[in-house]
């Protein structure tokens, strides 16, 4: 009787363990065969599988980690999901349209090594533990990495982090790095703060971290950080048409009084820009400057990005 009880306990522990699920097609030889759907793809327990590996019998669950393998694969989240962790590996793409996505712990994006890495969410509602960008410490090159949030609500319980381990194996011929798009009616809110690698400040000729606010249908994205977030070595890009709605648009709301936003470069519709300049778009005048968010708690520091359209 004791042996049966012990064996049953071990089985329960085994079943309860979180699993790593990697979406892939080991036999893929073309780009078409690298297009995967969450609902129909095979999931493997190890991203470094051999071609003879057997797929897992289950899909990712609430305790599990789910990711799309590196190397030019494209995974569509074609159903609502609730997982422990979610990720897109280097040089691949993860995207969803009109889905509810719950990630209980980390959503990680591996920065590109060869071809662009993309994570794109349109008309989605997302709950995420944290968002993490990382870079493979043995990579021999780098490319561009994108997080594109379009007409979506993304609520992050924790922090945004972007870390690039130091290496002397290569030099980027032109700046490479991360761009986060906040487009249309998007709201990207962090209850935590931001941890951004110093490499973007130390080596701006090789690396960049960019925020891009893009107007869509007259609306433009909103980003909020509740805790300390310092963006003093990033690029700010603004893409705005004459359709932009008149009024005061808060682009970035930094609630903590130790937060700051002092970009090394600002680009407005492809041209260099400085805070406070007026740009005419049709019969509308547009000015972007640092100020106070009307709903902000920090009224001592002008560290919020405000767009005024008249």
Short mmCIF file of N, CA, C and O in Angstrom, two decimals, residues 228-274:
data_model
loop_
_atom_site.label_atom_id
_atom_site.label_comp_id
_atom_site.label_asym_id
_atom_site.label_seq_id
_atom_site.Cartn_x
_atom_site.Cartn_y
_atom_site.Cartn_z
N UNK A 228 10.26 53.56 -11.40
CA UNK A 228 11.39 54.26 -12.04
C UNK A 228 11.68 53.72 -13.43
O UNK A 228 11.90 52.52 -13.62
N UNK A 229 11.71 54.62 -14.39
CA UNK A 229 12.03 54.29 -15.77
C UNK A 229 12.85 55.43 -16.35
O UNK A 229 12.38 56.57 -16.42
N UNK A 230 14.08 55.14 -16.73
CA UNK A 230 14.98 56.17 -17.25
C UNK A 230 15.29 55.88 -18.71
O UNK A 230 15.86 54.84 -19.04
N UNK A 231 14.89 56.78 -19.58
CA UNK A 231 15.14 56.65 -21.01
C UNK A 231 15.95 57.87 -21.47
O UNK A 231 15.44 58.77 -22.13
N UNK A 232 17.22 57.86 -21.11
CA UNK A 232 18.07 58.99 -21.42
C UNK A 232 19.03 58.71 -22.58
O UNK A 232 19.88 59.54 -22.90
N UNK A 233 18.92 57.56 -23.18
CA UNK A 233 19.81 57.24 -24.29
C UNK A 233 19.05 56.53 -25.41
O UNK A 233 19.60 55.72 -26.13
N UNK A 234 17.76 56.86 -25.53
CA UNK A 234 16.94 56.19 -26.53
C UNK A 234 16.66 57.14 -27.70
O UNK A 234 17.10 58.29 -27.72
N UNK A 235 15.95 56.62 -28.70
CA UNK A 235 15.48 57.41 -29.83
C UNK A 235 13.97 57.50 -29.71
O UNK A 235 13.30 56.51 -29.39
N UNK A 236 13.42 58.67 -29.96
CA UNK A 236 11.97 58.87 -30.00
C UNK A 236 11.58 59.14 -31.44
O UNK A 236 12.09 60.08 -32.06
N UNK A 237 10.67 58.32 -31.96
CA UNK A 237 10.18 58.54 -33.33
C UNK A 237 8.67 58.76 -33.30
O UNK A 237 7.94 58.07 -32.59
N UNK A 238 8.20 59.74 -34.08
CA UNK A 238 6.79 60.10 -34.16
C UNK A 238 6.35 60.00 -35.61
O UNK A 238 6.99 60.57 -36.51
N UNK A 239 5.26 59.26 -35.83
CA UNK A 239 4.70 59.15 -37.18
C UNK A 239 3.25 59.60 -37.10
O UNK A 239 2.40 58.89 -36.54
N UNK A 240 2.98 60.79 -37.64
CA UNK A 240 1.68 61.43 -37.45
C UNK A 240 1.19 61.99 -38.78
O UNK A 240 1.96 62.62 -39.51
N UNK A 241 -0.10 61.78 -39.08
CA UNK A 241 -0.70 62.36 -40.28
C UNK A 241 -1.66 63.49 -39.88
O UNK A 241 -1.93 63.70 -38.69
N UNK A 242 -2.20 64.15 -40.87
CA UNK A 242 -3.14 65.25 -40.61
C UNK A 242 -4.47 64.74 -40.05
O UNK A 242 -5.33 65.54 -39.67
N UNK A 243 -4.63 63.44 -39.97
CA UNK A 243 -5.85 62.87 -39.38
C UNK A 243 -5.82 62.89 -37.86
O UNK A 243 -6.83 62.57 -37.22
N UNK A 244 -4.68 63.22 -37.27
CA UNK A 244 -4.56 63.19 -35.81
C UNK A 244 -5.65 64.04 -35.16
O UNK A 244 -5.92 65.16 -35.58
N UNK A 245 -6.27 63.50 -34.14
CA UNK A 245 -7.35 64.20 -33.44
C UNK A 245 -6.80 65.41 -32.69
O UNK A 245 -5.76 65.35 -32.05
N UNK A 246 -7.53 66.53 -32.77
CA UNK A 246 -7.12 67.73 -32.03
C UNK A 246 -7.25 67.49 -30.52
O UNK A 246 -8.14 66.77 -30.07
N UNK A 247 -6.35 68.10 -29.79
CA UNK A 247 -6.40 67.96 -28.34
C UNK A 247 -5.02 67.65 -27.78
O UNK A 247 -3.99 67.79 -28.46
N UNK A 248 -5.00 67.25 -26.52
CA UNK A 248 -3.75 66.98 -25.79
C UNK A 248 -3.60 65.46 -25.66
O UNK A 248 -4.41 64.80 -25.03
N UNK A 249 -2.57 64.93 -26.27
CA UNK A 249 -2.31 63.50 -26.23
C UNK A 249 -1.11 63.23 -25.33
O UNK A 249 -0.03 63.78 -25.56
N UNK A 250 -1.31 62.41 -24.30
CA UNK A 250 -0.19 61.97 -23.48
C UNK A 250 0.40 60.73 -24.13
O UNK A 250 -0.27 59.70 -24.25
N UNK A 251 1.65 60.83 -24.57
CA UNK A 251 2.29 59.69 -25.22
C UNK A 251 2.97 58.78 -24.20
O UNK A 251 2.81 57.57 -24.24
N UNK A 252 3.73 59.37 -23.29
CA UNK A 252 4.37 58.58 -22.25
C UNK A 252 4.17 59.26 -20.91
O UNK A 252 4.45 60.44 -20.74
N UNK A 253 3.66 58.49 -19.95
CA UNK A 253 3.33 58.97 -18.61
C UNK A 253 4.27 58.27 -17.62
O UNK A 253 4.17 57.06 -17.41
N UNK A 254 5.19 59.03 -17.04
CA UNK A 254 6.15 58.49 -16.08
C UNK A 254 5.76 58.95 -14.69
O UNK A 254 5.96 60.11 -14.32
N UNK A 255 5.18 58.05 -13.90
CA UNK A 255 4.58 58.42 -12.61
C UNK A 255 5.62 58.63 -11.51
O UNK A 255 5.37 59.38 -10.57
N UNK A 256 6.78 57.97 -11.63
CA UNK A 256 7.78 58.06 -10.57
C UNK A 256 8.64 59.30 -10.76
O UNK A 256 9.09 59.60 -11.86
N UNK A 257 8.90 60.04 -9.66
CA UNK A 257 9.64 61.29 -9.79
C UNK A 257 11.12 61.09 -10.10
O UNK A 257 11.83 62.07 -10.39
N UNK A 258 11.60 59.86 -10.06
CA UNK A 258 12.99 59.58 -10.45
C UNK A 258 13.10 59.15 -11.91
O UNK A 258 14.20 58.87 -12.40
N UNK A 259 11.97 59.10 -12.60
CA UNK A 259 11.97 58.72 -14.01
C UNK A 259 12.33 59.91 -14.88
O UNK A 259 12.14 61.07 -14.50
N UNK A 260 12.84 59.62 -16.08
CA UNK A 260 13.20 60.70 -16.99
C UNK A 260 13.17 60.20 -18.43
O UNK A 260 13.30 58.99 -18.70
N UNK A 261 12.99 61.14 -19.35
CA UNK A 261 13.00 60.85 -20.77
C UNK A 261 13.76 61.96 -21.48
O UNK A 261 13.24 63.05 -21.68
N UNK A 262 15.01 61.69 -21.82
CA UNK A 262 15.86 62.65 -22.51
C UNK A 262 16.51 61.95 -23.69
O UNK A 262 17.65 61.48 -23.61
N UNK A 263 15.79 61.83 -24.80
CA UNK A 263 16.28 61.03 -25.93
C UNK A 263 17.50 61.66 -26.59
O UNK A 263 17.66 62.89 -26.60
N UNK A 264 18.37 60.81 -27.13
CA UNK A 264 19.53 61.32 -27.85
C UNK A 264 19.14 61.84 -29.23
O UNK A 264 19.86 62.65 -29.81
N UNK A 265 17.97 61.41 -29.73
CA UNK A 265 17.51 61.88 -31.03
C UNK A 265 16.00 61.76 -31.12
O UNK A 265 15.42 60.81 -30.61
N UNK A 266 15.35 62.75 -31.78
CA UNK A 266 13.92 62.71 -32.02
C UNK A 266 13.69 62.83 -33.53
O UNK A 266 14.31 63.66 -34.20
N UNK A 267 12.79 61.99 -34.04
CA UNK A 267 12.46 61.99 -35.47
C UNK A 267 10.96 62.18 -35.60
O UNK A 267 10.17 61.45 -34.99
N UNK A 268 10.55 63.19 -36.37
CA UNK A 268 9.13 63.46 -36.60
C UNK A 268 8.86 63.32 -38.09
O UNK A 268 9.36 64.10 -38.89
N UNK A 269 8.08 62.30 -38.45
CA UNK A 269 7.78 62.01 -39.86
C UNK A 269 9.04 61.99 -40.72
O UNK A 269 9.10 62.55 -41.82
N UNK A 270 10.06 61.32 -40.19
CA UNK A 270 11.28 61.11 -40.95
C UNK A 270 12.29 62.23 -40.89
O UNK A 270 13.38 62.13 -41.48
N UNK A 271 11.98 63.33 -40.17
CA UNK A 271 12.89 64.47 -40.11
C UNK A 271 13.33 64.72 -38.67
O UNK A 271 12.57 64.47 -37.74
N UNK A 272 14.54 65.26 -38.49
CA UNK A 272 15.00 65.59 -37.13
C UNK A 272 14.06 66.60 -36.47
O UNK A 272 13.52 67.50 -37.12
N UNK A 273 13.88 66.43 -35.15
CA UNK A 273 12.93 67.26 -34.41
C UNK A 273 13.49 67.55 -33.03
O UNK A 273 14.25 66.75 -32.46
N UNK A 274 13.10 68.71 -32.47
CA UNK A 274 13.45 69.06 -31.09
C UNK A 274 12.18 69.36 -30.32
O UNK A 274 11.22 69.92 -30.89
#
